[in-house]
CSV table of C-alpha atoms in Angstrom, one decimal:
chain,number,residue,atom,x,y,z
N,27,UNK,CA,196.0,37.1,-77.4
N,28,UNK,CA,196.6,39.2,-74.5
N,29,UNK,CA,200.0,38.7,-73.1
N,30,UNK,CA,199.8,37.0,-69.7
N,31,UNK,CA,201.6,38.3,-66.1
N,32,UNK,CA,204.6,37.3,-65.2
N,33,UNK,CA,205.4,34.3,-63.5
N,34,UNK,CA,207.6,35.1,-60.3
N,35,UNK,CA,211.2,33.1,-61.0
N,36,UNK,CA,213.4,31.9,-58.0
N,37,UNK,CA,216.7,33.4,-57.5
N,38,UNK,CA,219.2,32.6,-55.1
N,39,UNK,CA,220.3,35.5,-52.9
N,40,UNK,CA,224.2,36.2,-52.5
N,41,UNK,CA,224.0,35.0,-48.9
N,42,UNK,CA,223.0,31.8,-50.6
N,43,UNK,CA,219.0,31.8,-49.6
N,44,UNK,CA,216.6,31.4,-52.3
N,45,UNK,CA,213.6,34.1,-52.6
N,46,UNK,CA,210.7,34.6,-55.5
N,47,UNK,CA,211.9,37.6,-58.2
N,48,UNK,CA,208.7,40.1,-56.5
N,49,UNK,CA,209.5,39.4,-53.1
N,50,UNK,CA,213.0,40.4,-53.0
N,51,UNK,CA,214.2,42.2,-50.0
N,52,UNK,CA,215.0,45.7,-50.5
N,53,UNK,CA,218.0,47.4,-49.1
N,54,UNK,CA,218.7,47.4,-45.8
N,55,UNK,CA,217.6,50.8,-43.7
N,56,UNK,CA,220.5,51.9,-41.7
N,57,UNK,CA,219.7,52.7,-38.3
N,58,UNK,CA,219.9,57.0,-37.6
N,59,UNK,CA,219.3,57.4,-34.1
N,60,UNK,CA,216.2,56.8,-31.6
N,61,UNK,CA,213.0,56.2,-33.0
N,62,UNK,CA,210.6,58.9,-32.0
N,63,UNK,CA,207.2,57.3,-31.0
N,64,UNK,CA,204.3,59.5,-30.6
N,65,UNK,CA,201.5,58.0,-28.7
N,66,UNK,CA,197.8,59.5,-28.0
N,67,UNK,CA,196.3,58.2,-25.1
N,68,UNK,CA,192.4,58.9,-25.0
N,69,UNK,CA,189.8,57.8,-23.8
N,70,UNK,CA,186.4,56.4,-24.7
N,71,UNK,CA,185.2,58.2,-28.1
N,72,UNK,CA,182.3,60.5,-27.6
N,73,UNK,CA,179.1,59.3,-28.6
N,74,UNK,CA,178.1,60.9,-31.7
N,75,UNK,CA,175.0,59.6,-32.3
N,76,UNK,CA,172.9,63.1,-31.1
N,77,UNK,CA,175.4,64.7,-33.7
N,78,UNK,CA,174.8,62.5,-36.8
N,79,UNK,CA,170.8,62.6,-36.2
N,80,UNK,CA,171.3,66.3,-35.8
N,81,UNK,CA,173.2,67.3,-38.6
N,82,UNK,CA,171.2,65.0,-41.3
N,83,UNK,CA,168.3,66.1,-40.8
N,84,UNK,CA,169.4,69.5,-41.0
N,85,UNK,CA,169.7,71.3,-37.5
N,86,UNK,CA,173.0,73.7,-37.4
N,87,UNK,CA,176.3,73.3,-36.0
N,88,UNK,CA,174.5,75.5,-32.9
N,89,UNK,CA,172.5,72.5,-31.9
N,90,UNK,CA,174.4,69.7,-32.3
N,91,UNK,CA,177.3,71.5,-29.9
N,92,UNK,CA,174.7,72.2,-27.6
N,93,UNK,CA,173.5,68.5,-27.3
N,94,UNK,CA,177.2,67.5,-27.2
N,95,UNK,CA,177.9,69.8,-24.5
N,96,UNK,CA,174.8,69.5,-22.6
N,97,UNK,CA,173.7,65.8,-23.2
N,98,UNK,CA,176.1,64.4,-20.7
N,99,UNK,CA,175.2,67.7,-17.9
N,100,UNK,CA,171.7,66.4,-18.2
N,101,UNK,CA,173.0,63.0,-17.5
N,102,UNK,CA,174.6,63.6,-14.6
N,103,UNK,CA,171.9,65.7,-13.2
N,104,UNK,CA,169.4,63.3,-13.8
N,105,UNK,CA,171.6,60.9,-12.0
N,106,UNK,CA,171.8,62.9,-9.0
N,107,UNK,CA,168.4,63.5,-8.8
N,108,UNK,CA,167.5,59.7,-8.8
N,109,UNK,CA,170.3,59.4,-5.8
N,110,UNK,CA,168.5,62.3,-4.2
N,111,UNK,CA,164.8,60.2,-4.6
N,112,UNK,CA,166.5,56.7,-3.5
N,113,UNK,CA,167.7,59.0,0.1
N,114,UNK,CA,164.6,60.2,0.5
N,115,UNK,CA,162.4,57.2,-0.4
N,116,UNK,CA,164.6,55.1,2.5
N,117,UNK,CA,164.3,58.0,4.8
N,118,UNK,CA,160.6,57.8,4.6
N,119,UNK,CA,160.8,54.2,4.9
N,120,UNK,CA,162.7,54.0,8.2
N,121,UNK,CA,160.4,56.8,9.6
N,122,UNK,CA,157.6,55.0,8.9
N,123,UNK,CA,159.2,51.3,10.0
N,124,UNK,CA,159.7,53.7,13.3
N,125,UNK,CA,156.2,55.5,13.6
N,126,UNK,CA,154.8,51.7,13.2
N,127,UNK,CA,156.8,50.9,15.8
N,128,UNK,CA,156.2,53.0,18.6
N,129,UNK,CA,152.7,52.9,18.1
N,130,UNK,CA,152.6,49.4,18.6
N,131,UNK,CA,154.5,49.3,21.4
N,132,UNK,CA,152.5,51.7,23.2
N,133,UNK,CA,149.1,50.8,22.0
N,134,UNK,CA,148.3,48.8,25.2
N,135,UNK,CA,144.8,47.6,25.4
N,136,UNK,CA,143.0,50.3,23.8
N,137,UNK,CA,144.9,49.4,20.4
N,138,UNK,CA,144.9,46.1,20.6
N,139,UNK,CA,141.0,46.2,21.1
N,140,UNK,CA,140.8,48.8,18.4
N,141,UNK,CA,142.9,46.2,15.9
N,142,UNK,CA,140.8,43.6,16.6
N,143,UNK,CA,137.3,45.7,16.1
N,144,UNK,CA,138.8,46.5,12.8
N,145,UNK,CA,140.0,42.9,12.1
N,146,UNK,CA,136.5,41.5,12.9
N,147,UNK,CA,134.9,44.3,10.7
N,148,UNK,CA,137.3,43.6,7.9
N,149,UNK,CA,135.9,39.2,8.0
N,150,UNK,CA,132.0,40.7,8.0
N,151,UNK,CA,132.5,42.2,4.4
């Protein structure tokens, strides 16, 4: 019969508390000064997606820095080029909002004749 583990027994500690036999405190650490912490602060990992897909299907260490290091430059150039569009696309809308504008207001007659030629011809259809 295989011998069985042993069964923790209770002991009573000479300050008079009672512990289990494997959970006996060990001897006290004497204190040698200040504690030198050393802390890293960082900040967000990298994604290393574009590296994992890289390097298993085989593509060298060459590519896989390159799409580190130029992965987020593309980013941020696409980025800027979308800001660029958005300027320009709201330029062009307040130009036009203006063009409309001023030829309305100085349309007189003629345009207003002109509108509703075009209105009438628009119904016929």
């Amino acid at each position: 019969m295989e011998s069985l583990p042993d069964v923790p027994r209770v002991v009573q500690l000479p300050d008079g508390t009672y512990a289990y036999t494997d959970r006996l405190p060990t001897a006290p650490q004497h204190y040698s000064g200040p504690q030198i912490v050393h802390q890293h602060v960082h900040q967000a990992p990298p994604d290393r997606t574009v590296q994992r897909i890289a390097l298993g299907s085989g593509v060298g260490a060459g590519a896989v820095a390159a799409g580190v290091y130029f992965g987020p430059l593309l980013v941020g150039v696409l980025t800027a080029m979308a800001a660029d569009l958005a300027l320009l696309a709201f330029l062009a809308a307040v130009c036009a909002w203006g063009v409309v504008t001023v030829v309305r207001s100085v349309g007189g007659q003629d345009g207003k004749r002109a509108a509703a030629t075009v209105r009438r011809a628009r119904r016929r259809r």
